[in-house]
Short mmCIF file of C-alpha atoms in Angstrom, two decimals:
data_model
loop_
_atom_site.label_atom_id
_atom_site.label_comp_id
_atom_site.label_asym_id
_atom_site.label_seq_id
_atom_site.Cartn_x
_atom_site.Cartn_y
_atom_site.Cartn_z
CA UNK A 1 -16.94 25.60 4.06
CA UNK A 2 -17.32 23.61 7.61
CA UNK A 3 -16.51 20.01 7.61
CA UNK A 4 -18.56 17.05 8.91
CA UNK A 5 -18.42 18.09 12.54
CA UNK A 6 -19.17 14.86 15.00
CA UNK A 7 -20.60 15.32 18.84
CA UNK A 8 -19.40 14.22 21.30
CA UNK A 9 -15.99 13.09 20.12
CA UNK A 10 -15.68 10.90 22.95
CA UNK A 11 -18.00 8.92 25.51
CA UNK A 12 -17.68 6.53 28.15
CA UNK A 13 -20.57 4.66 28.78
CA UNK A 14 -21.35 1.64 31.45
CA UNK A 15 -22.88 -1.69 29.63
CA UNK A 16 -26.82 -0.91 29.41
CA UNK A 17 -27.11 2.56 29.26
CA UNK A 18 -27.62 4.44 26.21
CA UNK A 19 -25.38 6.69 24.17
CA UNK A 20 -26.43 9.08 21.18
CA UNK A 21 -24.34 9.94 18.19
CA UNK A 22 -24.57 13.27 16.84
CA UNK A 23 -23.48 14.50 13.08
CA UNK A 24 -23.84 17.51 11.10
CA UNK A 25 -22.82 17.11 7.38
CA UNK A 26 -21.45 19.45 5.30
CA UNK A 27 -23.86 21.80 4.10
CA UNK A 28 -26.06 20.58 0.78
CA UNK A 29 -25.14 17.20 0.94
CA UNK A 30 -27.67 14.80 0.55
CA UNK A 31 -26.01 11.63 1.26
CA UNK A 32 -24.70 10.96 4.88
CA UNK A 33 -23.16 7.71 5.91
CA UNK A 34 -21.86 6.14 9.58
CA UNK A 35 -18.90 3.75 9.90
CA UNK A 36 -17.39 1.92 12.31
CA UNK A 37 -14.13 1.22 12.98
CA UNK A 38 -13.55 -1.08 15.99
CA UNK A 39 -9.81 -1.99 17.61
CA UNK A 40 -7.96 -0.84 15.01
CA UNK A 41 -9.92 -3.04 12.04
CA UNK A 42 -11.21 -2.10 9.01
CA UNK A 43 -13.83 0.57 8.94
CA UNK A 44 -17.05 -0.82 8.30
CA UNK A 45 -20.30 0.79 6.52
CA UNK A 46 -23.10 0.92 9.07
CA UNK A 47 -25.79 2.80 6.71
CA UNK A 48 -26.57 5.64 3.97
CA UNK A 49 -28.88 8.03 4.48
CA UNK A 50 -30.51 10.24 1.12
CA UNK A 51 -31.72 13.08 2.53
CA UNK A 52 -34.03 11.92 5.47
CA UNK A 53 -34.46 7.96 3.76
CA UNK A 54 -32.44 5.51 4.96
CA UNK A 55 -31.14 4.34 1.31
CA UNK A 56 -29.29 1.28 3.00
CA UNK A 57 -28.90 0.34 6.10
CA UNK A 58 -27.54 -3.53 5.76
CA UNK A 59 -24.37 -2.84 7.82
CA UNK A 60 -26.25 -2.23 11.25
CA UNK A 61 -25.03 -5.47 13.45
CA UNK A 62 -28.41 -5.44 15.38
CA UNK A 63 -31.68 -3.58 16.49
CA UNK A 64 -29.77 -1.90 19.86
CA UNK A 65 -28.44 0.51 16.82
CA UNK A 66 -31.12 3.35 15.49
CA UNK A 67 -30.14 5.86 12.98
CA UNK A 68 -32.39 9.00 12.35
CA UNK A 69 -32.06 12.05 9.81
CA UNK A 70 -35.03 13.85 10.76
CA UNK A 71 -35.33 16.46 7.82
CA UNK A 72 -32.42 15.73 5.69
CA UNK A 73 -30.25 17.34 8.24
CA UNK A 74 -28.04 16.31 10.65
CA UNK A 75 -28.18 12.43 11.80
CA UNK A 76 -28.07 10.71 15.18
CA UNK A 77 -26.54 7.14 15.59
CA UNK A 78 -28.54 5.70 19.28
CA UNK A 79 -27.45 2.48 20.73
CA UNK A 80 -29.79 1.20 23.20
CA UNK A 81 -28.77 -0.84 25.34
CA UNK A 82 -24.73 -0.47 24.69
CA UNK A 83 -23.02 -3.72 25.16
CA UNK A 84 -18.94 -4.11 25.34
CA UNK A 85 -18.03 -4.51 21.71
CA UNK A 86 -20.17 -1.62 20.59
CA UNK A 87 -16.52 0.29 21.68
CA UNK A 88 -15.09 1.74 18.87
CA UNK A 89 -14.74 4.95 16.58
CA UNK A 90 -17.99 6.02 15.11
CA UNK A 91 -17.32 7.66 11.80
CA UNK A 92 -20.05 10.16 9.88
CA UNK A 93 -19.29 11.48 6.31
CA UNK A 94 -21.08 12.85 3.62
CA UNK A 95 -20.96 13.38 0.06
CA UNK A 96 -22.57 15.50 -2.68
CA UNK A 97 -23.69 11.59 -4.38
CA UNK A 98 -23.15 10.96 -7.50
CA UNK A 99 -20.60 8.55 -9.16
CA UNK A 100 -17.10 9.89 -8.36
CA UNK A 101 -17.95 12.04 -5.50
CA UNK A 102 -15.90 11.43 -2.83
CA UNK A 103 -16.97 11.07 0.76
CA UNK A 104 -15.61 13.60 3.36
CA UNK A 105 -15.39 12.47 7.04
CA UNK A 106 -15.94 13.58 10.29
CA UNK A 107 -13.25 13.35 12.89
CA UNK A 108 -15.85 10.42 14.46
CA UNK A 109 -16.25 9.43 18.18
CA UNK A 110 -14.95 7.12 20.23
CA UNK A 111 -17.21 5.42 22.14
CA UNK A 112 -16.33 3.39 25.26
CA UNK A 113 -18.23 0.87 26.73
CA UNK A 114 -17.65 -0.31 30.18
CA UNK B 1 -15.37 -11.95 4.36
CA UNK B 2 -13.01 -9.61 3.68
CA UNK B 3 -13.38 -8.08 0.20
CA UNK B 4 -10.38 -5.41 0.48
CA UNK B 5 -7.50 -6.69 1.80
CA UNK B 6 -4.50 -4.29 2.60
CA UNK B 7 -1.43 -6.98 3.81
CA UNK B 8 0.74 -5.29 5.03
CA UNK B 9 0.06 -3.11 8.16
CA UNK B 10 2.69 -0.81 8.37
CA UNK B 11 5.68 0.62 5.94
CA UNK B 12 8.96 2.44 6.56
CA UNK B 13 10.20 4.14 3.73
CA UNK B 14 13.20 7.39 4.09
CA UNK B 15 12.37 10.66 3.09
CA UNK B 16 12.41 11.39 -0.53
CA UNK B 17 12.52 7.90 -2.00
CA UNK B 18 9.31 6.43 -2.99
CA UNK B 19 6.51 4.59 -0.98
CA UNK B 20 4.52 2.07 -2.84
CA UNK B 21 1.47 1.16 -0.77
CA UNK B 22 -0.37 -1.90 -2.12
CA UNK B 23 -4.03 -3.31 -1.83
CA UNK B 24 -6.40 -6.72 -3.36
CA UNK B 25 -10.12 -6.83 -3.85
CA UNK B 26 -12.02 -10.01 -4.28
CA UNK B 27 -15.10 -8.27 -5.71
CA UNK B 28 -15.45 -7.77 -9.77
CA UNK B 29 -18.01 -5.94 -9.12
CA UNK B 30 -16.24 -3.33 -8.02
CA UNK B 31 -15.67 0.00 -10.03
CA UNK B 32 -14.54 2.78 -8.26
CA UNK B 33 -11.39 2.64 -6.20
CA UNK B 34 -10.19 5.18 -3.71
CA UNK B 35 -7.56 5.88 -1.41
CA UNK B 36 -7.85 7.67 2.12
CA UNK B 37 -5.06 8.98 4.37
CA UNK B 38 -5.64 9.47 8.06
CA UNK B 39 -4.07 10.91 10.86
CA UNK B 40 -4.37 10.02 14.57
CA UNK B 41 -7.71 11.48 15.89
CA UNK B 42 -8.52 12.52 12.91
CA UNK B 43 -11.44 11.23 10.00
CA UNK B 44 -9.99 9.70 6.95
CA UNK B 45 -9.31 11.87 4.41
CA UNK B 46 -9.75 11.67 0.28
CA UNK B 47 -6.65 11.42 -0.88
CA UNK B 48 -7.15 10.17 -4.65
CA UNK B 49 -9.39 7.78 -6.74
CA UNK B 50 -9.58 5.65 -10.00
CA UNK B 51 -12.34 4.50 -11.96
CA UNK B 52 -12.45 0.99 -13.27
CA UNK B 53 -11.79 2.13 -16.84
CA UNK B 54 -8.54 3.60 -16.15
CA UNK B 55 -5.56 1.86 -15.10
CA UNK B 56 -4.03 5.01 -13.92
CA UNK B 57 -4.54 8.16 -12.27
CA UNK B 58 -2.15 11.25 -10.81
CA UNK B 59 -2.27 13.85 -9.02
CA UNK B 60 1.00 15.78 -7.87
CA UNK B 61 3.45 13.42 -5.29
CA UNK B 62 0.39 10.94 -5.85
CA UNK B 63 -0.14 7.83 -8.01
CA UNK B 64 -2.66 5.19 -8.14
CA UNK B 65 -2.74 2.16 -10.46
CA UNK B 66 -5.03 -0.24 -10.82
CA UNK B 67 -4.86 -3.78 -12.57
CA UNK B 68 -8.27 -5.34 -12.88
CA UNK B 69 -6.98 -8.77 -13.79
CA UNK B 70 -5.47 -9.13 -10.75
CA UNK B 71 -7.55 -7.24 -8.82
CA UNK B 72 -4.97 -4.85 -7.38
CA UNK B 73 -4.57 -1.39 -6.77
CA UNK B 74 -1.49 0.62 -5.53
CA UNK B 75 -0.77 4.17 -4.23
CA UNK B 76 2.65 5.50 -5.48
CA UNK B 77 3.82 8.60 -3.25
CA UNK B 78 7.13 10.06 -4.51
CA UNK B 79 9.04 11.76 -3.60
CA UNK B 80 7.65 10.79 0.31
CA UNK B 81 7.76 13.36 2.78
CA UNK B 82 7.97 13.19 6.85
CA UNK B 83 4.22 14.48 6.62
CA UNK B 84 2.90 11.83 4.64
CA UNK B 85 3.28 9.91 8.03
CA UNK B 86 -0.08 8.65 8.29
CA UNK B 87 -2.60 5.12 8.04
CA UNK B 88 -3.61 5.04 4.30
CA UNK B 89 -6.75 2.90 3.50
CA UNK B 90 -7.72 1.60 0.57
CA UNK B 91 -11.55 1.42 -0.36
CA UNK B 92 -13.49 0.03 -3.18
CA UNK B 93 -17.45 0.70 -4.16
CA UNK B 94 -19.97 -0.21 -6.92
CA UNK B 95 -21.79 1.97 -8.60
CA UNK B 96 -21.36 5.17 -6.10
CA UNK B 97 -22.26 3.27 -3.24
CA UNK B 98 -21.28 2.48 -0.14
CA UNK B 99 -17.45 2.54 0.13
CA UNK B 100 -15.68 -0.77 1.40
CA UNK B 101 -12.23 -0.34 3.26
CA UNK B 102 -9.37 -2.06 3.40
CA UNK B 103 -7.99 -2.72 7.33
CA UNK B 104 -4.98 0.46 6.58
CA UNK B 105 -1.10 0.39 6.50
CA UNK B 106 0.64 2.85 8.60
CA UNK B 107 3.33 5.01 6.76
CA UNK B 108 6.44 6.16 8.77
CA UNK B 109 8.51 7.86 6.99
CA UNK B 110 11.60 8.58 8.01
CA UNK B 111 14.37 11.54 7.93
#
């Protein structure tokens, strides 16, 4: 079974341009999630996708962040315009749902801003 | 507001005695507890979870307790090996939610 596989696993970016987050879940699972982990914190819940609905999304810091699941499928993470403390690791997992399933994680990317 | 607090960042522990990682949550709420174990440039990884009805759970090297009165949960790893090297973070969720995690000790352990 193929994990969560993230793309790209790194980026560089200058201030004001635009980056896109891809991830593919692990196949049959309805519930996708992004985290954040920035300088070495705590990672932080961004939002939870069920199947293409966005079941909660109150851990996106602003409207420069916009999360799609077009079909259920795979998800992209779009920040627009990127500012400086956007850097961080971007984080994707996804889990079967349910109470006691465990979320599996993508090896995330680490975004840059500069 | 930090609602799962791990306070210490790192631990040192020798090979083959036992690491006790510890970790406080402020939310009652809270009823499923998990611990993940991750290696540099990696994704965290599941490592092992309790329910809020159980005060205990194990699986092989790994142990987690939980005491709901005082709102603390620990990982036991024993005998600890040189691979267990590794940031362990603690994370806590209601109802099958969204997962909140703790800020992660780093485990060296040593030969």
């Amino acid at each position: 079974e193929a994990g969560v596989t993230q793309f790209p696993s790194h980026s560089v970016i200058e201030k004001g341009q635009t980056v896109t987050l891809r991830c593919d879940p692990i196949s049959g699972h309805d519930n996708l999630y992004w985290y954040r982990r920035v300088m070495g914190k705590e990672i932080k819940f961004l939002l939870h996708f069920v199947k293409e609905s966005k079941q909660d999304e109150s851990g996106m810091p602003n409207n420069r962040f916009l999360a799609e699941r077009t079909g259920g499928t795979y998800s992209t993470l779009k920040v627009q315009p990127a500012e400086l403390e956007d850097s961080g690791v971007y984080f994707c997992a996804s889990s079967q749902g349910g109470w006691g399933s465990p979320l599996h994680f993508g090896n995330g990317t680490r975004l840059t801003v500069t | 507001d930090q609602q799962v607090k791990q306070n210490s960042p790192s631990l040192s522990v020798q090979e083959g005695r036992i690491s006790i990682l510890n970790c406080d949550y402020t939310n009652s709420m809270f009823d499923y507890f998990l611990w993940y174990k991750k290696y540099p440039a990696e994704g965290p990884t599941f490592l092992i979870s309790i329910s809020s009805i159980k005060d205990k759970n194990e699986d092989g090297r790994f142990t987690v307790f939980l005491n709901k009165s005082a709102k603390h949960l620990s990982l036991h790893i024993v005998p600890s090996q040189p691979g267990d090297s590794a940031v362990y973070f603690c994370a806590a969720s209601r109802t099958a939610s969204k997962l909140t995690f703790g800020t992660g000790t780093r485990l060296q352990v040593t030969l």
